């Protein structure tokens, strides 16, 4: 009979605190004394903010970690260094909800990567201001779909329903997959630190409708996209990921739209993947991203 291999639980520890000597030694010693084995470690010392950031994956070489004891020890270390930290079992899938409008290329890409297992998450809902028939070519399987139409007169009521769906779904992260509605300051505040948006990198230079057509009219040579956390200031939240492609005078506005869709898809999927992997740490108006 073949010998069954036992997969050991693996955990990810993220931390940030004011930088000072001894942080790495204290954390590593704490993990070692509880029988932990560090499998990977990434760290960053931000000279400007004078803060230290780290992401550590760990397991137990033979059995399972005594998590309550490890957490208690980390609390003591955290108190000593003024540290904010999280310790998460990587096997526990995060709950994610997606908001989308008429353009569905980012949603389709998320669904595809989710089904392939590239995005290890529980997709707990899709919310749109357009009816389900808009996406009849997409297979949502058993993912709950919520049609919440909106107008200027009903925006506050609609946002109340959006917030209700988010709460009831238990979503830890909200993804705006080309959701073309501006969130109110109130909803943006409620979602602070757990809402990712995607937009073309022309902002704030090309605001309003048909940005790719505006870019074409100005003869731009690069187009791109940006994934960022949502804040009350429109498209001014901490940036997670960006990408660009070079274009030429031969490209039409339709060419720019097509290429822009490709960039938006991959930038958003990277940002989502890194969030699921606990690779994004806030650093004031910026982020620290420990890329895989």
PDB file of C-alpha atoms in Angstrom:
ATOM      1  CA  UNK A   1       0.000   0.000   0.000  1.00  0.00           C
ATOM      2  CA  UNK A   2       1.261   3.507  -0.766  1.00  0.00           C
ATOM      3  CA  UNK A   3       2.272   5.554   2.253  1.00  0.00           C
ATOM      4  CA  UNK A   4      -0.004   8.530   2.745  1.00  0.00           C
ATOM      5  CA  UNK A   5       1.852  11.788   3.190  1.00  0.00           C
ATOM      6  CA  UNK A   6       0.599  14.024   5.954  1.00  0.00           C
ATOM      7  CA  UNK A   7       0.461  17.704   5.143  1.00  0.00           C
ATOM      8  CA  UNK A   8       1.391  19.774   8.164  1.00  0.00           C
ATOM      9  CA  UNK A   9      -0.649  22.895   8.921  1.00  0.00           C
ATOM     10  CA  UNK A  10       1.138  26.031   7.786  1.00  0.00           C
ATOM     11  CA  UNK A  11       0.635  29.493   9.238  1.00  0.00           C
ATOM     12  CA  UNK A  12       1.506  33.009   8.160  1.00  0.00           C
ATOM     13  CA  UNK A  13       2.582  35.665  10.628  1.00  0.00           C
ATOM     14  CA  UNK A  14       2.556  39.325   9.592  1.00  0.00           C
ATOM     15  CA  UNK A  15       3.779  42.129  11.793  1.00  0.00           C
ATOM     16  CA  UNK A  16       4.667  45.801  11.835  1.00  0.00           C
ATOM     17  CA  UNK A  17       6.084  48.031  14.551  1.00  0.00           C
ATOM     18  CA  UNK A  18       8.486  50.919  15.114  1.00  0.00           C
ATOM     19  CA  UNK A  19      11.909  49.762  14.039  1.00  0.00           C
ATOM     20  CA  UNK A  20      14.492  48.956  16.717  1.00  0.00           C
ATOM     21  CA  UNK A  21      17.142  46.284  17.259  1.00  0.00           C
ATOM     22  CA  UNK A  22      16.076  42.838  18.416  1.00  0.00           C
ATOM     23  CA  UNK A  23      12.717  42.433  16.653  1.00  0.00           C
ATOM     24  CA  UNK A  24      13.733  39.542  14.393  1.00  0.00           C
ATOM     25  CA  UNK A  25      15.598  37.772  17.198  1.00  0.00           C
ATOM     26  CA  UNK A  26      12.646  38.049  19.568  1.00  0.00           C
ATOM     27  CA  UNK A  27      10.105  36.771  17.060  1.00  0.00           C
ATOM     28  CA  UNK A  28      12.308  33.944  15.811  1.00  0.00           C
ATOM     29  CA  UNK A  29      13.112  32.854  19.376  1.00  0.00           C
ATOM     30  CA  UNK A  30       9.420  32.839  20.291  1.00  0.00           C
ATOM     31  CA  UNK A  31       8.595  30.639  17.299  1.00  0.00           C
ATOM     32  CA  UNK A  32      11.523  28.311  18.062  1.00  0.00           C
ATOM     33  CA  UNK A  33      10.640  27.926  21.736  1.00  0.00           C
ATOM     34  CA  UNK A  34       7.138  26.775  20.778  1.00  0.00           C
ATOM     35  CA  UNK A  35       8.529  24.180  18.371  1.00  0.00           C
ATOM     36  CA  UNK A  36       7.861  26.193  15.251  1.00  0.00           C
ATOM     37  CA  UNK A  37       9.843  25.974  12.036  1.00  0.00           C
ATOM     38  CA  UNK A  38      10.250  29.090   9.893  1.00  0.00           C
ATOM     39  CA  UNK A  39       9.787  28.123   6.253  1.00  0.00           C
ATOM     40  CA  UNK A  40      10.022  31.563   4.678  1.00  0.00           C
ATOM     41  CA  UNK A  41      10.707  35.069   5.985  1.00  0.00           C
ATOM     42  CA  UNK A  42      10.528  38.459   4.300  1.00  0.00           C
ATOM     43  CA  UNK A  43      11.210  41.745   6.034  1.00  0.00           C
ATOM     44  CA  UNK A  44      11.469  45.438   5.261  1.00  0.00           C
ATOM     45  CA  UNK A  45      12.743  48.421   7.199  1.00  0.00           C
ATOM     46  CA  UNK A  46      11.162  51.654   5.955  1.00  0.00           C
ATOM     47  CA  UNK A  47      13.687  54.396   6.595  1.00  0.00           C
ATOM     48  CA  UNK A  48      11.105  57.148   6.044  1.00  0.00           C
ATOM     49  CA  UNK A  49       8.424  55.951   8.448  1.00  0.00           C
ATOM     50  CA  UNK A  50      10.991  54.188  10.670  1.00  0.00           C
ATOM     51  CA  UNK A  51       8.757  51.160  10.799  1.00  0.00           C
ATOM     52  CA  UNK A  52       9.610  47.492  10.447  1.00  0.00           C
ATOM     53  CA  UNK A  53       7.483  45.034   8.451  1.00  0.00           C
ATOM     54  CA  UNK A  54       7.715  41.267   8.178  1.00  0.00           C
ATOM     55  CA  UNK A  55       5.879  38.275   6.756  1.00  0.00           C
ATOM     56  CA  UNK A  56       6.823  34.830   8.068  1.00  0.00           C
ATOM     57  CA  UNK A  57       5.432  31.423   7.126  1.00  0.00           C
ATOM     58  CA  UNK A  58       5.893  28.678   9.701  1.00  0.00           C
ATOM     59  CA  UNK A  59       4.853  25.186  10.682  1.00  0.00           C
ATOM     60  CA  UNK A  60       5.824  22.478  13.158  1.00  0.00           C
ATOM     61  CA  UNK A  61       8.393  20.013  11.778  1.00  0.00           C
ATOM     62  CA  UNK A  62       6.636  16.981  13.251  1.00  0.00           C
ATOM     63  CA  UNK A  63       3.153  17.776  14.482  1.00  0.00           C
ATOM     64  CA  UNK A  64       0.926  20.818  14.973  1.00  0.00           C
ATOM     65  CA  UNK A  65       1.776  24.064  16.684  1.00  0.00           C
ATOM     66  CA  UNK A  66       0.318  24.890  20.093  1.00  0.00           C
ATOM     67  CA  UNK A  67      -1.423  27.977  18.738  1.00  0.00           C
ATOM     68  CA  UNK A  68      -2.870  29.311  22.005  1.00  0.00           C
ATOM     69  CA  UNK A  69       0.565  29.195  23.617  1.00  0.00           C
ATOM     70  CA  UNK A  70       2.245  30.736  20.578  1.00  0.00           C
ATOM     71  CA  UNK A  71      -0.326  33.528  20.437  1.00  0.00           C
ATOM     72  CA  UNK A  72       0.185  34.234  24.138  1.00  0.00           C
ATOM     73  CA  UNK A  73       3.939  34.490  23.634  1.00  0.00           C
ATOM     74  CA  UNK A  74       3.480  36.723  20.583  1.00  0.00           C
ATOM     75  CA  UNK A  75       1.241  38.991  22.635  1.00  0.00           C
ATOM     76  CA  UNK A  76       4.123  39.496  25.056  1.00  0.00           C
ATOM     77  CA  UNK A  77       6.555  40.211  22.205  1.00  0.00           C
ATOM     78  CA  UNK A  78       4.043  42.519  20.572  1.00  0.00           C
ATOM     79  CA  UNK A  79       3.562  44.480  23.774  1.00  0.00           C
ATOM     80  CA  UNK A  80       7.304  44.820  24.192  1.00  0.00           C
ATOM     81  CA  UNK A  81       7.857  46.232  20.697  1.00  0.00           C
ATOM     82  CA  UNK A  82       4.559  48.072  20.151  1.00  0.00           C
ATOM     83  CA  UNK A  83       3.752  45.571  17.433  1.00  0.00           C
ATOM     84  CA  UNK A  84       0.595  44.996  15.393  1.00  0.00           C
ATOM     85  CA  UNK A  85       0.523  41.381  14.240  1.00  0.00           C
ATOM     86  CA  UNK A  86      -1.702  38.648  12.829  1.00  0.00           C
ATOM     87  CA  UNK A  87      -1.275  34.878  12.778  1.00  0.00           C
ATOM     88  CA  UNK A  88      -3.445  32.947  10.321  1.00  0.00           C
ATOM     89  CA  UNK A  89      -3.869  29.330   9.296  1.00  0.00           C
ATOM     90  CA  UNK A  90      -3.218  29.295   5.544  1.00  0.00           C
ATOM     91  CA  UNK A  91      -5.720  26.472   5.085  1.00  0.00           C
ATOM     92  CA  UNK A  92      -8.606  28.686   6.223  1.00  0.00           C
ATOM     93  CA  UNK A  93     -10.137  30.246   3.137  1.00  0.00           C
ATOM     94  CA  UNK A  94     -10.963  33.959   3.239  1.00  0.00           C
ATOM     95  CA  UNK A  95     -14.453  35.176   2.331  1.00  0.00           C
ATOM     96  CA  UNK A  96     -14.587  37.581  -0.615  1.00  0.00           C
ATOM     97  CA  UNK A  97     -17.467  39.437  -2.270  1.00  0.00           C
ATOM     98  CA  UNK A  98     -17.247  41.093  -5.708  1.00  0.00           C
ATOM     99  CA  UNK A  99     -19.045  44.244  -6.860  1.00  0.00           C
ATOM    100  CA  UNK A 100     -19.371  44.733 -10.614  1.00  0.00           C
ATOM    101  CA  UNK A 101     -21.147  46.889 -13.175  1.00  0.00           C
ATOM    102  CA  UNK A 102     -21.687  46.338 -16.901  1.00  0.00           C
ATOM    103  CA  UNK A 103     -18.062  45.659 -17.856  1.00  0.00           C
ATOM    104  CA  UNK A 104     -17.395  42.110 -16.660  1.00  0.00           C
ATOM    105  CA  UNK A 105     -13.861  41.290 -17.864  1.00  0.00           C
ATOM    106  CA  UNK A 106     -12.387  41.518 -14.347  1.00  0.00           C
ATOM    107  CA  UNK A 107     -15.241  39.451 -12.891  1.00  0.00           C
ATOM    108  CA  UNK A 108     -14.814  36.779 -15.581  1.00  0.00           C
ATOM    109  CA  UNK A 109     -11.086  36.602 -14.838  1.00  0.00           C
ATOM    110  CA  UNK A 110     -11.672  36.275 -11.084  1.00  0.00           C
ATOM    111  CA  UNK A 111     -14.211  33.499 -11.634  1.00  0.00           C
ATOM    112  CA  UNK A 112     -11.800  31.627 -13.907  1.00  0.00           C
ATOM    113  CA  UNK A 113      -8.844  31.876 -11.523  1.00  0.00           C
ATOM    114  CA  UNK A 114     -11.074  30.974  -8.570  1.00  0.00           C
ATOM    115  CA  UNK A 115     -12.260  27.798 -10.280  1.00  0.00           C
ATOM    116  CA  UNK A 116      -8.681  26.865 -11.179  1.00  0.00           C
ATOM    117  CA  UNK A 117      -7.655  27.260  -7.551  1.00  0.00           C
ATOM    118  CA  UNK A 118      -5.327  30.187  -8.240  1.00  0.00           C
ATOM    119  CA  UNK A 119      -7.405  32.309  -5.862  1.00  0.00           C
ATOM    120  CA  UNK A 120      -7.916  30.180  -2.726  1.00  0.00           C
ATOM    121  CA  UNK A 121     -10.989  31.894  -1.312  1.00  0.00           C
ATOM    122  CA  UNK A 122     -14.682  31.469  -0.653  1.00  0.00           C
ATOM    123  CA  UNK A 123     -16.557  33.635  -3.141  1.00  0.00           C
ATOM    124  CA  UNK A 124     -19.581  34.499  -1.017  1.00  0.00           C
ATOM    125  CA  UNK A 125     -21.432  36.832  -3.359  1.00  0.00           C
ATOM    126  CA  UNK A 126     -21.594  38.970  -6.476  1.00  0.00           C
ATOM    127  CA  UNK A 127     -23.318  42.356  -6.281  1.00  0.00           C
ATOM    128  CA  UNK A 128     -24.236  44.386  -9.346  1.00  0.00           C
ATOM    129  CA  UNK A 129     -26.284  47.406 -10.258  1.00  0.00           C
ATOM    130  CA  UNK A 130     -27.158  45.534 -13.476  1.00  0.00           C
ATOM    131  CA  UNK A 131     -29.507  42.503 -13.740  1.00  0.00           C
ATOM    132  CA  UNK A 132     -28.325  38.901 -13.865  1.00  0.00           C
ATOM    133  CA  UNK A 133     -29.069  38.706 -17.605  1.00  0.00           C
ATOM    134  CA  UNK A 134     -26.161  41.082 -18.221  1.00  0.00           C
ATOM    135  CA  UNK A 135     -23.824  38.205 -17.355  1.00  0.00           C
ATOM    136  CA  UNK A 136     -25.723  35.319 -18.910  1.00  0.00           C
ATOM    137  CA  UNK A 137     -22.533  34.077 -20.584  1.00  0.00           C
ATOM    138  CA  UNK A 138     -20.850  33.659 -17.184  1.00  0.00           C
ATOM    139  CA  UNK A 139     -21.332  30.636 -14.950  1.00  0.00           C
ATOM    140  CA  UNK A 140     -21.822  31.812 -11.385  1.00  0.00           C
ATOM    141  CA  UNK A 141     -22.499  28.258 -10.157  1.00  0.00           C
ATOM    142  CA  UNK A 142     -23.868  28.508  -6.611  1.00  0.00           C
ATOM    143  CA  UNK A 143     -22.427  31.956  -5.880  1.00  0.00           C
ATOM    144  CA  UNK A 144     -25.272  34.213  -4.633  1.00  0.00           C
ATOM    145  CA  UNK A 145     -26.059  37.063  -7.047  1.00  0.00           C
ATOM    146  CA  UNK A 146     -27.585  40.312  -5.801  1.00  0.00           C
ATOM    147  CA  UNK A 147     -29.082  42.799  -8.241  1.00  0.00           C
ATOM    148  CA  UNK A 148     -29.134  46.165  -6.487  1.00  0.00           C
ATOM    149  CA  UNK A 149     -30.033  48.894  -9.015  1.00  0.00           C
ATOM    150  CA  UNK A 150     -29.078  52.444  -8.163  1.00  0.00           C
ATOM    151  CA  UNK A 151     -29.960  55.991  -9.189  1.00  0.00           C
ATOM    152  CA  UNK A 152     -29.088  59.395  -7.795  1.00  0.00           C
ATOM    153  CA  UNK A 153     -32.326  59.372  -5.834  1.00  0.00           C
ATOM    154  CA  UNK A 154     -31.788  55.891  -4.370  1.00  0.00           C
ATOM    155  CA  UNK A 155     -27.996  55.872  -3.823  1.00  0.00           C
ATOM    156  CA  UNK A 156     -28.085  55.946  -0.028  1.00  0.00           C
ATOM    157  CA  UNK A 157     -30.754  53.219   0.147  1.00  0.00           C
ATOM    158  CA  UNK A 158     -28.844  51.088  -2.354  1.00  0.00           C
ATOM    159  CA  UNK A 159     -25.613  51.456  -0.404  1.00  0.00           C
ATOM    160  CA  UNK A 160     -27.474  50.414   2.708  1.00  0.00           C
ATOM    161  CA  UNK A 161     -28.465  47.212   0.914  1.00  0.00           C
ATOM    162  CA  UNK A 162     -24.900  46.695  -0.327  1.00  0.00           C
ATOM    163  CA  UNK A 163     -23.622  47.025   3.243  1.00  0.00           C
ATOM    164  CA  UNK A 164     -26.280  44.593   4.480  1.00  0.00           C
ATOM    165  CA  UNK A 165     -25.227  41.981   1.892  1.00  0.00           C
ATOM    166  CA  UNK A 166     -21.556  42.435   2.791  1.00  0.00           C
ATOM    167  CA  UNK A 167     -22.266  41.991   6.511  1.00  0.00           C
ATOM    168  CA  UNK A 168     -24.580  39.006   6.097  1.00  0.00           C
ATOM    169  CA  UNK A 169     -22.133  37.251   3.756  1.00  0.00           C
ATOM    170  CA  UNK A 170     -19.332  37.558   6.300  1.00  0.00           C
ATOM    171  CA  UNK A 171     -17.035  38.935   3.591  1.00  0.00           C
ATOM    172  CA  UNK A 172     -13.572  39.899   4.792  1.00  0.00           C
ATOM    173  CA  UNK A 173     -12.686  41.602   1.509  1.00  0.00           C
ATOM    174  CA  UNK A 174     -14.726  43.548  -1.041  1.00  0.00           C
ATOM    175  CA  UNK A 175     -13.418  43.691  -4.612  1.00  0.00           C
ATOM    176  CA  UNK A 176     -14.628  46.438  -6.929  1.00  0.00           C
ATOM    177  CA  UNK A 177     -14.222  44.631 -10.252  1.00  0.00           C
ATOM    178  CA  UNK A 178     -14.996  47.656 -12.418  1.00  0.00           C
ATOM    179  CA  UNK A 179     -17.907  48.676 -10.201  1.00  0.00           C
ATOM    180  CA  UNK A 180     -18.695  52.029 -11.756  1.00  0.00           C
ATOM    181  CA  UNK A 181     -20.418  53.604  -8.764  1.00  0.00           C
ATOM    182  CA  UNK A 182     -18.591  56.030  -6.488  1.00  0.00           C
ATOM    183  CA  UNK A 183     -18.811  54.855  -2.900  1.00  0.00           C
ATOM    184  CA  UNK A 184     -20.013  57.385  -0.353  1.00  0.00           C
ATOM    185  CA  UNK A 185     -17.618  58.531   2.359  1.00  0.00           C
ATOM    186  CA  UNK A 186     -19.642  56.547   4.873  1.00  0.00           C
ATOM    187  CA  UNK A 187     -19.407  53.223   3.040  1.00  0.00           C
ATOM    188  CA  UNK A 188     -15.753  53.809   2.141  1.00  0.00           C
ATOM    189  CA  UNK A 189     -15.008  54.358   5.831  1.00  0.00           C
ATOM    190  CA  UNK A 190     -16.775  51.127   6.789  1.00  0.00           C
ATOM    191  CA  UNK A 191     -14.683  49.229   4.242  1.00  0.00           C
ATOM    192  CA  UNK A 192     -11.373  50.867   5.127  1.00  0.00           C
ATOM    193  CA  UNK A 193      -8.499  48.447   4.647  1.00  0.00           C
ATOM    194  CA  UNK A 194     -10.647  45.677   3.172  1.00  0.00           C
ATOM    195  CA  UNK A 195     -11.836  46.992  -0.188  1.00  0.00           C
ATOM    196  CA  UNK A 196      -9.718  46.833  -3.367  1.00  0.00           C
ATOM    197  CA  UNK A 197     -10.506  48.808  -6.513  1.00  0.00           C
ATOM    198  CA  UNK A 198      -9.145  48.655 -10.059  1.00  0.00           C
ATOM    199  CA  UNK A 199      -8.911  51.643 -12.391  1.00  0.00           C
ATOM    200  CA  UNK A 200      -6.994  52.762 -15.442  1.00  0.00           C
ATOM    201  CA  UNK A 201      -3.785  54.578 -14.537  1.00  0.00           C
ATOM    202  CA  UNK A 202      -4.822  57.709 -16.408  1.00  0.00           C
ATOM    203  CA  UNK A 203      -6.454  58.990 -13.245  1.00  0.00           C
ATOM    204  CA  UNK A 204      -6.410  61.758 -12.252  1.00  0.00           C
ATOM    205  CA  UNK A 205      -5.257  62.977 -15.665  1.00  0.00           C
ATOM    206  CA  UNK A 206      -8.183  61.579 -17.649  1.00  0.00           C
ATOM    207  CA  UNK A 207     -11.278  61.784 -15.502  1.00  0.00           C
ATOM    208  CA  UNK A 208     -14.843  61.131 -16.547  1.00  0.00           C
ATOM    209  CA  UNK A 209     -16.222  59.070 -19.399  1.00  0.00           C
ATOM    210  CA  UNK A 210     -14.252  57.320 -22.165  1.00  0.00           C
ATOM    211  CA  UNK A 211     -10.770  57.702 -20.620  1.00  0.00           C
ATOM    212  CA  UNK A 212      -9.105  55.609 -23.326  1.00  0.00           C
ATOM    213  CA  UNK A 213     -10.551  57.877 -25.982  1.00  0.00           C
ATOM    214  CA  UNK A 214      -9.245  60.900 -24.061  1.00  0.00           C
ATOM    215  CA  UNK A 215      -5.826  59.238 -23.868  1.00  0.00           C
ATOM    216  CA  UNK A 216      -5.862  58.506 -27.593  1.00  0.00           C
ATOM    217  CA  UNK A 217      -6.722  62.118 -28.341  1.00  0.00           C
ATOM    218  CA  UNK A 218      -3.694  63.219 -26.302  1.00  0.00           C
ATOM    219  CA  UNK A 219      -1.378  60.739 -28.029  1.00  0.00           C
ATOM    220  CA  UNK A 220      -0.269  58.860 -24.929  1.00  0.00           C
ATOM    221  CA  UNK A 221       2.530  56.306 -25.303  1.00  0.00           C
ATOM    222  CA  UNK A 222       1.756  54.195 -22.236  1.00  0.00           C
ATOM    223  CA  UNK A 223      -1.483  52.856 -20.823  1.00  0.00           C
ATOM    224  CA  UNK A 224      -1.881  51.084 -17.529  1.00  0.00           C
ATOM    225  CA  UNK A 225      -3.989  50.107 -14.553  1.00  0.00           C
ATOM    226  CA  UNK A 226      -3.764  50.469 -10.780  1.00  0.00           C
ATOM    227  CA  UNK A 227      -5.150  48.340  -7.963  1.00  0.00           C
ATOM    228  CA  UNK A 228      -5.505  50.197  -4.686  1.00  0.00           C
ATOM    229  CA  UNK A 229      -7.332  50.210  -1.395  1.00  0.00           C
ATOM    230  CA  UNK A 230     -10.481  52.311  -1.342  1.00  0.00           C
ATOM    231  CA  UNK A 231     -10.610  55.456   0.757  1.00  0.00           C
ATOM    232  CA  UNK A 232     -13.009  58.393   0.941  1.00  0.00           C
ATOM    233  CA  UNK A 233     -10.748  60.280  -1.492  1.00  0.00           C
ATOM    234  CA  UNK A 234     -11.626  58.939  -4.922  1.00  0.00           C
ATOM    235  CA  UNK A 235      -8.810  56.805  -6.357  1.00  0.00           C
ATOM    236  CA  UNK A 236      -6.318  58.172  -3.835  1.00  0.00           C
ATOM    237  CA  UNK A 237      -6.047  55.078  -1.626  1.00  0.00           C
ATOM    238  CA  UNK A 238      -2.800  53.169  -0.962  1.00  0.00           C
ATOM    239  CA  UNK A 239      -1.548  51.552  -4.185  1.00  0.00           C
ATOM    240  CA  UNK A 240      -1.074  47.785  -4.227  1.00  0.00           C
ATOM    241  CA  UNK A 241      -0.079  46.998  -7.814  1.00  0.00           C
ATOM    242  CA  UNK A 242       0.360  48.717 -11.177  1.00  0.00           C
ATOM    243  CA  UNK A 243       1.253  47.679 -14.694  1.00  0.00           C
ATOM    244  CA  UNK A 244       1.637  49.365 -18.083  1.00  0.00           C
ATOM    245  CA  UNK A 245       1.949  48.583 -21.772  1.00  0.00           C
ATOM    246  CA  UNK A 246       3.547  50.679 -24.479  1.00  0.00           C
ATOM    247  CA  UNK A 247       1.371  51.733 -27.391  1.00  0.00           C
ATOM    248  CA  UNK A 248       1.981  53.642 -30.614  1.00  0.00           C
ATOM    249  CA  UNK A 249       0.351  56.033 -33.033  1.00  0.00           C
ATOM    250  CA  UNK A 250      -1.006  53.011 -34.913  1.00  0.00           C
ATOM    251  CA  UNK A 251      -3.275  52.021 -32.016  1.00  0.00           C
ATOM    252  CA  UNK A 252      -6.914  53.066 -32.211  1.00  0.00           C
ATOM    253  CA  UNK A 253      -9.141  53.857 -29.214  1.00  0.00           C
ATOM    254  CA  UNK A 254     -10.560  50.332 -29.545  1.00  0.00           C
ATOM    255  CA  UNK A 255      -7.020  48.928 -29.369  1.00  0.00           C
ATOM    256  CA  UNK A 256      -6.433  50.888 -26.169  1.00  0.00           C
ATOM    257  CA  UNK A 257      -9.680  49.614 -24.654  1.00  0.00           C
ATOM    258  CA  UNK A 258      -8.749  46.015 -25.519  1.00  0.00           C
ATOM    259  CA  UNK A 259      -5.240  46.309 -24.114  1.00  0.00           C
ATOM    260  CA  UNK A 260      -6.564  48.168 -21.094  1.00  0.00           C
ATOM    261  CA  UNK A 261      -8.911  45.292 -20.255  1.00  0.00           C
ATOM    262  CA  UNK A 262      -5.974  42.879 -20.254  1.00  0.00           C
ATOM    263  CA  UNK A 263      -3.933  45.078 -17.915  1.00  0.00           C
ATOM    264  CA  UNK A 264      -6.862  45.627 -15.548  1.00  0.00           C
ATOM    265  CA  UNK A 265      -7.507  41.891 -15.287  1.00  0.00           C
ATOM    266  CA  UNK A 266      -3.976  40.915 -14.395  1.00  0.00           C
ATOM    267  CA  UNK A 267      -3.349  43.825 -12.036  1.00  0.00           C
ATOM    268  CA  UNK A 268      -6.531  43.137 -10.066  1.00  0.00           C
ATOM    269  CA  UNK A 269      -5.876  39.390  -9.902  1.00  0.00           C
ATOM    270  CA  UNK A 270      -2.362  39.998  -8.555  1.00  0.00           C
ATOM    271  CA  UNK A 271      -3.651  42.358  -5.879  1.00  0.00           C
ATOM    272  CA  UNK A 272      -6.355  39.890  -4.853  1.00  0.00           C
ATOM    273  CA  UNK A 273      -3.912  36.986  -4.783  1.00  0.00           C
ATOM    274  CA  UNK A 274      -1.452  38.919  -2.623  1.00  0.00           C
ATOM    275  CA  UNK A 275      -4.205  39.926  -0.200  1.00  0.00           C
ATOM    276  CA  UNK A 276      -5.316  36.308   0.149  1.00  0.00           C
ATOM    277  CA  UNK A 277      -1.688  35.386   0.860  1.00  0.00           C
ATOM    278  CA  UNK A 278      -1.301  38.093   3.552  1.00  0.00           C
ATOM    279  CA  UNK A 279       1.374  39.804   1.474  1.00  0.00           C
ATOM    280  CA  UNK A 280       0.027  43.375   1.740  1.00  0.00           C
ATOM    281  CA  UNK A 281       0.799  45.442   4.834  1.00  0.00           C
ATOM    282  CA  UNK A 282      -0.441  49.039   5.206  1.00  0.00           C
ATOM    283  CA  UNK A 283       2.201  51.719   5.609  1.00  0.00           C
ATOM    284  CA  UNK A 284       0.357  55.005   5.999  1.00  0.00           C
ATOM    285  CA  UNK A 285      -0.652  56.227   2.543  1.00  0.00           C
ATOM    286  CA  UNK A 286       1.418  53.448   0.965  1.00  0.00           C
ATOM    287  CA  UNK A 287       1.664  49.677   1.179  1.00  0.00           C
ATOM    288  CA  UNK A 288       4.421  47.150   1.703  1.00  0.00           C
ATOM    289  CA  UNK A 289       3.883  44.218  -0.668  1.00  0.00           C
ATOM    290  CA  UNK A 290       5.946  41.073  -0.109  1.00  0.00           C
ATOM    291  CA  UNK A 291       5.625  39.644  -3.603  1.00  0.00           C
ATOM    292  CA  UNK A 292       5.771  35.883  -4.122  1.00  0.00           C
TER     293      UNK A 292
END
